CSV table of C-alpha atoms and ligand atoms in Angstrom, one decimal:
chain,number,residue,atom,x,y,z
A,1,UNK,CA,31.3,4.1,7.0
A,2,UNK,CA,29.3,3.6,10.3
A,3,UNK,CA,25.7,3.6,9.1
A,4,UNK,CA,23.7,6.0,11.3
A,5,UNK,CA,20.2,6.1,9.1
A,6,UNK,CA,18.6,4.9,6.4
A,7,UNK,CA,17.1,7.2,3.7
A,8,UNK,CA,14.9,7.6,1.1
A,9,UNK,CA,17.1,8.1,-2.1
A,10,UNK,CA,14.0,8.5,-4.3
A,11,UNK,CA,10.6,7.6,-5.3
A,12,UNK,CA,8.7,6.5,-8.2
A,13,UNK,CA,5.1,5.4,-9.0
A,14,UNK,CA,2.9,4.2,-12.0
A,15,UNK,CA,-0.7,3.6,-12.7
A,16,UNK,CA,-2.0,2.2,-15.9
A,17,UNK,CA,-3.8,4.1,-18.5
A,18,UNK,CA,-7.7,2.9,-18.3
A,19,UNK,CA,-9.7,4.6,-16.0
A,20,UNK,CA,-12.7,2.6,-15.0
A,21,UNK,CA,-15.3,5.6,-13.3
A,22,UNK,CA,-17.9,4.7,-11.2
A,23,UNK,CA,-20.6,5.0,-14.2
A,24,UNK,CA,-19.0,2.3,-16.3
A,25,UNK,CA,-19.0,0.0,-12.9
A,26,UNK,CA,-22.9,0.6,-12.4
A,27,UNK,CA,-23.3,-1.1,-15.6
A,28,UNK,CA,-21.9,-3.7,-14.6
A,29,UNK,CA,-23.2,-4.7,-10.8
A,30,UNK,CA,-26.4,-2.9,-8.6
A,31,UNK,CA,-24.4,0.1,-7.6
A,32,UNK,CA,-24.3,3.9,-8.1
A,33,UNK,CA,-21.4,6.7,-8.4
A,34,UNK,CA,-23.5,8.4,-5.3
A,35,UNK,CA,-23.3,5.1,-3.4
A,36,UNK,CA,-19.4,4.6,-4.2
A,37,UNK,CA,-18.5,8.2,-3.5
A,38,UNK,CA,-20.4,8.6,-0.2
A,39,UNK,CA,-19.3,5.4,1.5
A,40,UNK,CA,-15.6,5.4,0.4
A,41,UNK,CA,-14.6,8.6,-1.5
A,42,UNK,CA,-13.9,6.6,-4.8
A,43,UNK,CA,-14.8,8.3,-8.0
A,44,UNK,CA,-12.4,6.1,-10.6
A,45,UNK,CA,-9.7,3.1,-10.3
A,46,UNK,CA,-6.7,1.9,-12.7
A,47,UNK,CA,-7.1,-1.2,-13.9
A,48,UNK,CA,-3.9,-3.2,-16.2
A,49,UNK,CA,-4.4,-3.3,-19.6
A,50,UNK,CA,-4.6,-7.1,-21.1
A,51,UNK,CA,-1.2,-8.6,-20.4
A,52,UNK,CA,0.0,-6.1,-18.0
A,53,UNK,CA,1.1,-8.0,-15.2
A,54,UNK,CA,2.1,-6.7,-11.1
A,55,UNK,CA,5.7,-6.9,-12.7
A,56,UNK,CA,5.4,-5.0,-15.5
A,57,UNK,CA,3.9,-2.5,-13.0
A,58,UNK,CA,6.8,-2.9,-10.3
A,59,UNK,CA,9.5,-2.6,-13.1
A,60,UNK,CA,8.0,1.1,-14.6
A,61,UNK,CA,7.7,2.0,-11.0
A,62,UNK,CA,11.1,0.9,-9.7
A,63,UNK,CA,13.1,2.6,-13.1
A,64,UNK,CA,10.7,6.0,-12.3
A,65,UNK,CA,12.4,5.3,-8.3
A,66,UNK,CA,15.7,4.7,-9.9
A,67,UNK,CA,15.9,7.5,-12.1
A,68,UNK,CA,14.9,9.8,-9.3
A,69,UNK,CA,17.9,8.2,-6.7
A,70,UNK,CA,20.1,8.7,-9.9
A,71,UNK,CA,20.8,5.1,-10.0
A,72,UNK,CA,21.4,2.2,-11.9
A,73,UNK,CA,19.6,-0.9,-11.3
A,74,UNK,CA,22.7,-2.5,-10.6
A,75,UNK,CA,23.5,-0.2,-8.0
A,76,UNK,CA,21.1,-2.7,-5.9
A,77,UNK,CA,21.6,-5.3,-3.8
A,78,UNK,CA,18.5,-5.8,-1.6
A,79,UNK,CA,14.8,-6.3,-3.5
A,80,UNK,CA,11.7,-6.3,-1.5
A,81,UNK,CA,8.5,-6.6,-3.2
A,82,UNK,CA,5.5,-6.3,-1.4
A,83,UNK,CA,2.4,-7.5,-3.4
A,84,UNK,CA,-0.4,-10.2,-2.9
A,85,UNK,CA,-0.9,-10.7,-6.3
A,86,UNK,CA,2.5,-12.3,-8.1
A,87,UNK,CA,2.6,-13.1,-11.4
A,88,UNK,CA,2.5,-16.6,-10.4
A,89,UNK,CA,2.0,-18.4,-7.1
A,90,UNK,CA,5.6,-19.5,-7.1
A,91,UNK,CA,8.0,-18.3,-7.5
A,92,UNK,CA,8.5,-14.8,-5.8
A,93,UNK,CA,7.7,-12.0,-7.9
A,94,UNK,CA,10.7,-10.4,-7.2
A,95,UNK,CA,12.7,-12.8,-8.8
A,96,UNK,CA,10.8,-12.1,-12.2
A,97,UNK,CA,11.2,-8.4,-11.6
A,98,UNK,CA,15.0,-8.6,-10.8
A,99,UNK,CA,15.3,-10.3,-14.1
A,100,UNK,CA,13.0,-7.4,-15.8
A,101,UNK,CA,15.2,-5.1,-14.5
A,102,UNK,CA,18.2,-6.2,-15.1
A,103,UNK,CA,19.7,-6.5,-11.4
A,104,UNK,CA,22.8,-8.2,-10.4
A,105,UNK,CA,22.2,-11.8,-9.5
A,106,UNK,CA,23.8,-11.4,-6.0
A,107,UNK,CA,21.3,-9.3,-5.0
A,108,UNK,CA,18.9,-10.5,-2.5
A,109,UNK,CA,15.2,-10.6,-3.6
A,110,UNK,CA,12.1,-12.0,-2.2
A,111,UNK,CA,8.5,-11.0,-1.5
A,112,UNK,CA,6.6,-10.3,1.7
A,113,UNK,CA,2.9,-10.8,1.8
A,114,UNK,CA,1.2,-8.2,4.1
A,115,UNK,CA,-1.6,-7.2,2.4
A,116,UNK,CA,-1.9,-3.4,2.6
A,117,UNK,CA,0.5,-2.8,5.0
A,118,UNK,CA,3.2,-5.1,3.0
A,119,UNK,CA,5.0,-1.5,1.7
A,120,UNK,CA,5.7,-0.7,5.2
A,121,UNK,CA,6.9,-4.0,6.4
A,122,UNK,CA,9.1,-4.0,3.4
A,123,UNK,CA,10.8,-0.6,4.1
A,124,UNK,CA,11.2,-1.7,7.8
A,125,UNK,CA,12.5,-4.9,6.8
A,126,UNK,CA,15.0,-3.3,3.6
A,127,UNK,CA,16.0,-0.9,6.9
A,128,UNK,CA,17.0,-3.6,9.1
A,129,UNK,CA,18.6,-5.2,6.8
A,130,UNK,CA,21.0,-2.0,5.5
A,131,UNK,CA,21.6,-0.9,9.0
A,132,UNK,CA,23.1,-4.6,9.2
A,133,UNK,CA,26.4,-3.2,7.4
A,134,UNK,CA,25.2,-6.3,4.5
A,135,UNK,CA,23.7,-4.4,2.0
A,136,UNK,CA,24.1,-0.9,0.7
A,137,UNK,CA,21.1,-0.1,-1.9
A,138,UNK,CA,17.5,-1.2,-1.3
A,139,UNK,CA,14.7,-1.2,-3.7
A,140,UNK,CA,11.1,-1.3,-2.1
A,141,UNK,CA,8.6,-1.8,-4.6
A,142,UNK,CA,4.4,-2.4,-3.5
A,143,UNK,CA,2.7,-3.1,-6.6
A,144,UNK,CA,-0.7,-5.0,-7.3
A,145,UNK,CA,-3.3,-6.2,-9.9
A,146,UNK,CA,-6.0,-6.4,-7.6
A,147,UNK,CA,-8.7,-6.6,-10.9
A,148,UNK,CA,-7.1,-9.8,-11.2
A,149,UNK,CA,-8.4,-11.4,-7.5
A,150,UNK,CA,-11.4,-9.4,-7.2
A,151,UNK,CA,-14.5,-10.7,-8.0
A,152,UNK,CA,-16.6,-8.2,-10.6
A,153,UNK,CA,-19.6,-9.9,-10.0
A,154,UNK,CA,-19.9,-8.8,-5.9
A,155,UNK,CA,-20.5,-5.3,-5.7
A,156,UNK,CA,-19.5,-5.4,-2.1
A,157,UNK,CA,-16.1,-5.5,-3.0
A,158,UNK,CA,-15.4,-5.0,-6.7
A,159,UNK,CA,-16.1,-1.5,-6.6
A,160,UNK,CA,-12.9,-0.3,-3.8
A,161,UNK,CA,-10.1,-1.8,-5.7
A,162,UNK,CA,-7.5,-0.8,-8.5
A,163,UNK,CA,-4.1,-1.8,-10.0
A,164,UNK,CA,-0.8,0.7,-9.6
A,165,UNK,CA,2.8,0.1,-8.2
A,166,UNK,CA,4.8,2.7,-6.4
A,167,UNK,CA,8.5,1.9,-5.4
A,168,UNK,CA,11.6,3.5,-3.2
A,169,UNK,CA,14.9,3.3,-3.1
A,170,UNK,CA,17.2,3.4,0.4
A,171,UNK,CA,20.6,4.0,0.8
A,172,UNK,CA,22.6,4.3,4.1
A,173,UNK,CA,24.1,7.9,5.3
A,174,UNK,CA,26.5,8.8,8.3
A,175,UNK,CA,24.3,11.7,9.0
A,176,UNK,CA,22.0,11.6,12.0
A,177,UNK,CA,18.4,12.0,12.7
A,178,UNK,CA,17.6,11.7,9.2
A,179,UNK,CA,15.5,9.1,7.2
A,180,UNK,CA,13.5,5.9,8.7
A,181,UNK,CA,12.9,7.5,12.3
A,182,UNK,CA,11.5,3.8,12.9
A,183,UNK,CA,8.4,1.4,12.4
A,184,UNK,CA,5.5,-0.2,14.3
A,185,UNK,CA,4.1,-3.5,13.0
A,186,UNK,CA,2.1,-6.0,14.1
A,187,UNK,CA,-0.8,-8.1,13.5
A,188,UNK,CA,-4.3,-9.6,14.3
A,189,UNK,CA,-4.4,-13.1,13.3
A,190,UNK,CA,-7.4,-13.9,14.7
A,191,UNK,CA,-9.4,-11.8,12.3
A,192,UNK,CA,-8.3,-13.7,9.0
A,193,UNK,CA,-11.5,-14.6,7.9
A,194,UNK,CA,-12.6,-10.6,7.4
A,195,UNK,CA,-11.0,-10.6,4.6
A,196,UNK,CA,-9.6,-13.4,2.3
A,197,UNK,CA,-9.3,-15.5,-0.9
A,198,UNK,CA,-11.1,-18.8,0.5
A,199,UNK,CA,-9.6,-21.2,-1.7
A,200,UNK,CA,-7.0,-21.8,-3.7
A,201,UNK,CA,-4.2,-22.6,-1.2
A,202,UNK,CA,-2.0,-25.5,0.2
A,203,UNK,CA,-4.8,-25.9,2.3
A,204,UNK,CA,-7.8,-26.5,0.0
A,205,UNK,CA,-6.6,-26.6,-3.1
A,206,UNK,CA,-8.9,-25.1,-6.0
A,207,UNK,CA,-11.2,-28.2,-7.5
A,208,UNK,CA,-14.2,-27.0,-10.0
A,209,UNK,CA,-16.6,-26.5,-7.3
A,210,UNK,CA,-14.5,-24.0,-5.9
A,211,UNK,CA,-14.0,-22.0,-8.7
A,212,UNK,CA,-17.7,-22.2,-9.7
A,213,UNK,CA,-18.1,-21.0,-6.2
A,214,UNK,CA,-16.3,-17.7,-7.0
A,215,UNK,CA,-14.2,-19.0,-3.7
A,216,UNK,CA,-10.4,-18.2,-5.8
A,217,UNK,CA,-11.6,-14.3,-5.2
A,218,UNK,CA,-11.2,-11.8,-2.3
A,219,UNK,CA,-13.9,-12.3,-0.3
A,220,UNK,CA,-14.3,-9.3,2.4
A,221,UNK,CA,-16.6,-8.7,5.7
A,222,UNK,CA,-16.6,-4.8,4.9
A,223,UNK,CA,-18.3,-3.4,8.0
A,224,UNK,CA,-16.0,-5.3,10.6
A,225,UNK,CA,-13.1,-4.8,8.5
A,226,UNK,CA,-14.1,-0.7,8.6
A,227,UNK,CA,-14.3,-1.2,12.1
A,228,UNK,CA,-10.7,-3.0,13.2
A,229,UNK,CA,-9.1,-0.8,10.3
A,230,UNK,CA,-9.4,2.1,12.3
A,231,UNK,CA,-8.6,0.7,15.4
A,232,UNK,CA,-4.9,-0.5,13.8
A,233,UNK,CA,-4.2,3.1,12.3
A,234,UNK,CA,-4.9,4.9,15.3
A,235,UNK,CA,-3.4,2.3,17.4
A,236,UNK,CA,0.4,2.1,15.1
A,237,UNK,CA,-0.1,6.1,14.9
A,238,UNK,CA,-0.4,6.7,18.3
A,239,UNK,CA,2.4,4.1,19.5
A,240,UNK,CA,4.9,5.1,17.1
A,241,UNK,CA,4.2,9.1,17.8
A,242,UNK,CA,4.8,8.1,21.9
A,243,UNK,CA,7.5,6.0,21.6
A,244,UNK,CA,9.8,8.4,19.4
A,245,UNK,CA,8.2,11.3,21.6
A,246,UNK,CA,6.4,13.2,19.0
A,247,UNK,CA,3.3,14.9,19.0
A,248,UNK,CA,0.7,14.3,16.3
A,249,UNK,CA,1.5,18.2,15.6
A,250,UNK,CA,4.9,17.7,14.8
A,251,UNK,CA,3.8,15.5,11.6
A,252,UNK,CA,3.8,17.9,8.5
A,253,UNK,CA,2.1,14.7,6.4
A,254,UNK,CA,0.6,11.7,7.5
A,255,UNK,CA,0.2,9.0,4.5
A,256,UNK,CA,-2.7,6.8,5.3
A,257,UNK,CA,-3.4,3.8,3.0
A,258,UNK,CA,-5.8,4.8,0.9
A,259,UNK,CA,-8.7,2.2,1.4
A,260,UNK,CA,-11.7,4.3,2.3
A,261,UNK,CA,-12.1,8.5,3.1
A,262,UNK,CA,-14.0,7.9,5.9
A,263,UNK,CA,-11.3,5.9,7.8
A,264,UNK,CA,-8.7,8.3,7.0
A,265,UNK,CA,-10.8,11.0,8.0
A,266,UNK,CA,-12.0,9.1,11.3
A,267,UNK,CA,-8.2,9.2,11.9
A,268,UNK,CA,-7.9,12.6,11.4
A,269,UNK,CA,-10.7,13.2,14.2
A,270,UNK,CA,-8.9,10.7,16.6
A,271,UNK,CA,-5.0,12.0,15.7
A,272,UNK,CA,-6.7,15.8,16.4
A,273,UNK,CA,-4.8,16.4,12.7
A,274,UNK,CA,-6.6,18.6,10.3
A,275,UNK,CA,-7.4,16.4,6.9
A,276,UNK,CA,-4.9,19.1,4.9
A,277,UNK,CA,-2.0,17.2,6.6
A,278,UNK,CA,-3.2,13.7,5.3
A,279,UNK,CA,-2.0,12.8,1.5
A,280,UNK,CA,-5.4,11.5,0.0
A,281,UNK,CA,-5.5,10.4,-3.7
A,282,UNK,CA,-8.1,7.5,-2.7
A,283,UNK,CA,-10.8,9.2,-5.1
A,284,UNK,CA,-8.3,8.7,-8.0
A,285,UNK,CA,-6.9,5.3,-7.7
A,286,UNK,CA,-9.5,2.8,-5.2
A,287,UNK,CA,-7.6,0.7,-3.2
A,288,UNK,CA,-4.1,-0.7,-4.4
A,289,UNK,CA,-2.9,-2.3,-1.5
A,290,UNK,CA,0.8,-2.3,-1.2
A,291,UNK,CA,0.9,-0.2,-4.0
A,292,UNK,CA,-1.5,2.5,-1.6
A,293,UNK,CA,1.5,3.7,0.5
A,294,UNK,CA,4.2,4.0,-2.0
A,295,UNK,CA,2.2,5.7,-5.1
A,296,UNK,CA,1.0,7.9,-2.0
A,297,UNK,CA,4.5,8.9,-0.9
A,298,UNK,CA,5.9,9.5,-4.4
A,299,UNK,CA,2.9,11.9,-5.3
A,300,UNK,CA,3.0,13.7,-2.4
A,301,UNK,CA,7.1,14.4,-2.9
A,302,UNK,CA,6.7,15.4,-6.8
A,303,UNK,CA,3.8,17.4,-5.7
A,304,UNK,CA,5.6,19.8,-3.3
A,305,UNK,CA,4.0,18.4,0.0
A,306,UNK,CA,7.0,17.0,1.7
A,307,UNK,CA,9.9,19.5,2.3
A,308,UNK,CA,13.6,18.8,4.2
A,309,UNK,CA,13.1,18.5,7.8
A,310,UNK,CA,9.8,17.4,7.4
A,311,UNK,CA,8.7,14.4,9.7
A,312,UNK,CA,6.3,12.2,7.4
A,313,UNK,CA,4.0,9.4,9.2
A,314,UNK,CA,3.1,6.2,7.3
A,315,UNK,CA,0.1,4.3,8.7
A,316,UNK,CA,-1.6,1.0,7.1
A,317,UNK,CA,-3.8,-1.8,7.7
A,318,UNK,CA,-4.8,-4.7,5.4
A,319,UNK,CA,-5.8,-8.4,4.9
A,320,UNK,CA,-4.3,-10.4,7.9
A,321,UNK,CA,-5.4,-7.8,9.5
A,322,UNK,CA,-2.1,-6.6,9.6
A,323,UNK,CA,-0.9,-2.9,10.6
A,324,UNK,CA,1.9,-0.8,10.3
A,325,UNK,CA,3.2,2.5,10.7
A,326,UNK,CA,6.5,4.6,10.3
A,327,UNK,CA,8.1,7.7,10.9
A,328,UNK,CA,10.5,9.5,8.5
A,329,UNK,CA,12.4,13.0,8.5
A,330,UNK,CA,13.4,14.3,5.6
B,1,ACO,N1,-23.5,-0.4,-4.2
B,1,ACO,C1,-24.7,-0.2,-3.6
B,1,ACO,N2,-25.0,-0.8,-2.5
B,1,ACO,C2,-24.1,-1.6,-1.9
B,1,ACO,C3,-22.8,-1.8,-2.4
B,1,ACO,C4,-22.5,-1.2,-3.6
B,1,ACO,N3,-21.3,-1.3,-4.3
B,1,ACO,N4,-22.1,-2.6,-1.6
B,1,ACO,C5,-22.9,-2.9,-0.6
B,1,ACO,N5,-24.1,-2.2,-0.7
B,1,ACO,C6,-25.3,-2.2,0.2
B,1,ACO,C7,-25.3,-3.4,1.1
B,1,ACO,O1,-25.8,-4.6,0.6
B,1,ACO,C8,-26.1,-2.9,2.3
B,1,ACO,O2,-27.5,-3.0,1.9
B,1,ACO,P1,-28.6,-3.4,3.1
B,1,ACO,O3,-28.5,-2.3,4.0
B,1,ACO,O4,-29.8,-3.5,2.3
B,1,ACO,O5,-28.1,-4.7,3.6
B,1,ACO,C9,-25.8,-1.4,2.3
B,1,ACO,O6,-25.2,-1.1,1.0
B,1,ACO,C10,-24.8,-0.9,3.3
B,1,ACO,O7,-23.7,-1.8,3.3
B,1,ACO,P2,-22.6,-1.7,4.4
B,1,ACO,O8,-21.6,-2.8,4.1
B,1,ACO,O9,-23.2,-1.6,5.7
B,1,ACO,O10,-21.9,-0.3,4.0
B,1,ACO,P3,-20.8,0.4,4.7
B,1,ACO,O11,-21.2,1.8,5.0
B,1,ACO,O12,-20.1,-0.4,5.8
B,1,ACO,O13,-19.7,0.6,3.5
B,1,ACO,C11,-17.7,-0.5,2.7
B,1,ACO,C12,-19.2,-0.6,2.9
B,1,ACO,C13,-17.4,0.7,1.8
B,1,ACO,C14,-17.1,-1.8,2.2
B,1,ACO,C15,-17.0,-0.2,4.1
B,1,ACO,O14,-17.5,-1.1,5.1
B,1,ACO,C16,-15.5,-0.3,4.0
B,1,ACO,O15,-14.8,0.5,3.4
B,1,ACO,N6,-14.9,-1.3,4.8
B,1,ACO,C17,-13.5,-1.4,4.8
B,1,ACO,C18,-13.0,-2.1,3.6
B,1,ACO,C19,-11.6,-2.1,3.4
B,1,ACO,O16,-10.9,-1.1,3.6
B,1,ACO,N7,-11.0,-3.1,2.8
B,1,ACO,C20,-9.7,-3.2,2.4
B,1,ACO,C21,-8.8,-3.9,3.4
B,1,ACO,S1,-7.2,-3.7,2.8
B,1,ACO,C22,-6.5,-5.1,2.0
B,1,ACO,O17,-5.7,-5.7,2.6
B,1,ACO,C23,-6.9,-5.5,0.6
C-alpha cells in the first residue's frame, strides 16, 4: 500500500479523580479564586492520587485511545511519549508504559521532551516516521504529573498546573487529503531561563543546598513567558495556515494548549477567529502540558465538536520555549 496520509484512528484521555478548586489552594499560599480566575481562567486542577504515576496515567489514556481505534495494544509498533515528568529520570517513560501495556518488544518507544508543545512534536514525529513505509500503528501519548515538579509553596506558579494524559493512535490510509495536513515546529532557545527546573541535572547536580533552595522545582518568569507565548501561537498558526493556503476561516476548531484564557483568547483577537471555534477546558484541568493538546482533542471529538471534513488546528507553546502547530482534516 502506498501511504498517502496519516490519520487519527482514535483518541482517548484521562484525568484523575481529586479535584483541587481554587478555595482549597488559597489555604494553602496568598492567593484568591478571583485572583486565579481573572488572570488565567482556572477554577480547579487534577492532581494524581498517592502512587499514581505519569504511567499509570499514559496507560488509562492509551487503552481509552486503543479501544476507540478498535485496537489491540499489540497492533503497535511506534510509541511516542511526550511528558517532562517520567517516572524516573532514566530510563524513558515509554519503556515503562510499553511494558504496562503489554506492547510487542519490537516496537519502537522513546520519549520526547518539549514541554507543552511535546504532543505535537510527537504526532509530527510518529507521522514522519509512518509515512517512512517502517511502521504501521502509532501510539502518541502526552501525559504529566506536573504536582510532582511544581513547587506548592510559590503561588506564582503552583496555582496554573494539573496532572492528566491524553493519547492518539495513527495509522496510514491510501486515501488523500485526509489526516495530518502537516506541522510547524520550532524553537526559542535563547529564552530557557523563563521557564525551568534550575537544578537537578547533568549540569548541577542536586546537593542539599539545592534542594533546600526549592531549586529541583519549575521555576517560571510568568509575565515574559505570557508575552513570547503569544507571539509562538500566533506565529506557528499563521505560518502553517499560509503555507497549506488556508484561511483562518476555513478552521472549524482550533485546539490551543490550554495554559492561560487570556492567551487563547489574545489569539482569537489576532487569528480574527471567534472564541466558539477554540476548544477551551483550561478552567477544568490548569495546565497539563503535553497532556494540554491531547485531553483537548479527545474531548472535543466525544463531545460532537469535530465532524468529517473538518480541518482542526493544533497550536502550542511551552518550556524551551518551544512551539508547534498542526493541521488535520478529518
Ligand atoms: N495569587 C495572588 N497574587 C498573585 C499570584 C497568585 N497566585 N501570583 C502572582 N501574584 C501577584 C504578583 O506577586 C504581582 O503582585 P505585585 O503587583 O504586587 O508585584 C501581581 O499578582 C501581578 O502578577 P503578574 O505576574 O504581573 O500577573 P500576570 O497578570 O502576568 O499573571 C500569570 C500571571 C497568570 C502567571 C501570567 O503571567 C501567565 O499566565 N503567564 C504564562 C504562564 C504560562 O503559560 N506558563 C506555562 C508555560 S508552558 C510549560 O511548558 C509548562
Amino acid at each position: 500500500m502506498v501511504t498517502q496520509s496519516t490519520v487519527i484512528l482514535g483518541t482517548g484521555s484521562y484525568t484523575p479523580e481529586r479535584i483541587l478548586t481554587n478555595e482549597e489552594l488559597s489555604k494553602m499560599v496568598e492567593t484568591s479564586d478571583e485572583w486565579i480566575r481573572t488572570r488565567s481562567g482556572i477554577k480547579e486542577r487534577r492532581i494524581a492520587a498517592p502512587g499514581e504515576s505519569t504511567s499509570d496515567m499514559a496507560v488509562h489514556a492509551a487503552r481509552a485511545a486503543l479501544t476507540d481505534a478498535g485496537l489491540l495494544a499489540s497492533d503497535i509498533d511506534l510509541l511516542v511519549v511526550a511528558t517532562i515528568t517520567p517516572d524516573l529520570p532514566l530510563p524513558a517513560a515509554a519503556c515503562i508504559i510499553q511494558h504496562k501495556l503489554g506492547m510487542r518488544t519490537n516496537a519502537a518507544c522513546f520519549d520526547i521532551n518539549a514541554a507543552c508543545s511535546g504532543f505535537i512534536y510527537g504526532i509530527d514525529t510518529a507521522c514522519a516516521m509512518l509515512t517512512s513505509g517502517r511502521y504501521h500503528k502509532a501510539l502518541v501519548i502526552g501525559a504529566e504529573k506536573l504536582s510532582a515538579i511544581v513547587d506548592w509553596k510559590e503561588r506564582t506558579t503552583c496555582v496554573l498546573f494539573g496532572d492528566g494524559a491524553g493519547a492518539v493512535v495513527i495509522g496510514c490510509s491510501d486515501q488523500p487529503n485526509i489526516g495530518l495536513i502537516g506541522s510547524r515546529l520550532g524553537a526559542y532557545g535563547e529564552s530557557v531561563d523563563l521557564l525551568c527546573i534550575p537544578k537537578g541535572g547533568s549540569d548541577s547536580p542536586a546537593t542539599p543546598e539545592s534542594i533546600a533552595a526549592g531549586d529541583h522545582f519549575m521555576r517560571m518568569k510568568g509575565k515574559e513567558v505570557f508575552k513570547l507565548a503569544v507571539r509562538a501561537m500566533d506565529e506557528a498558526a499563521r505560518d502553517i495556515l499560509e503555507q497549506y493556503s488556508l484561511h483562518a476561516d476555513q478552521i472549524s476548531l482550533v485546539i490551543p494548549h490550554q495554559a492561560n484564557l487570556r492567551i487563547i483568547e489574545a489569539i482569537s483577537k489576532y487569528l480574527e477567529l471567534p472564541m466558539d471555534r477554540f476548544f477551551v477546558n483550561v478552567d477544568r484541568y490548569g495546565n497539563t502540558s503535553a497532556a494540554s493538546v491531547p485531553i483537548a482533542l479527545d474531548e472535543a471529538r466525544k463531545s460532537g465538536r469535530i465532524k468529517p471534513g473538518d480541518i482542526t488546528l493544533l497550536v502550542a507553546f511551552g518550556a524551551g520555549l518551544t512551539y508547534g502547530s498542526a493541521l488535520i482534516r478529518w
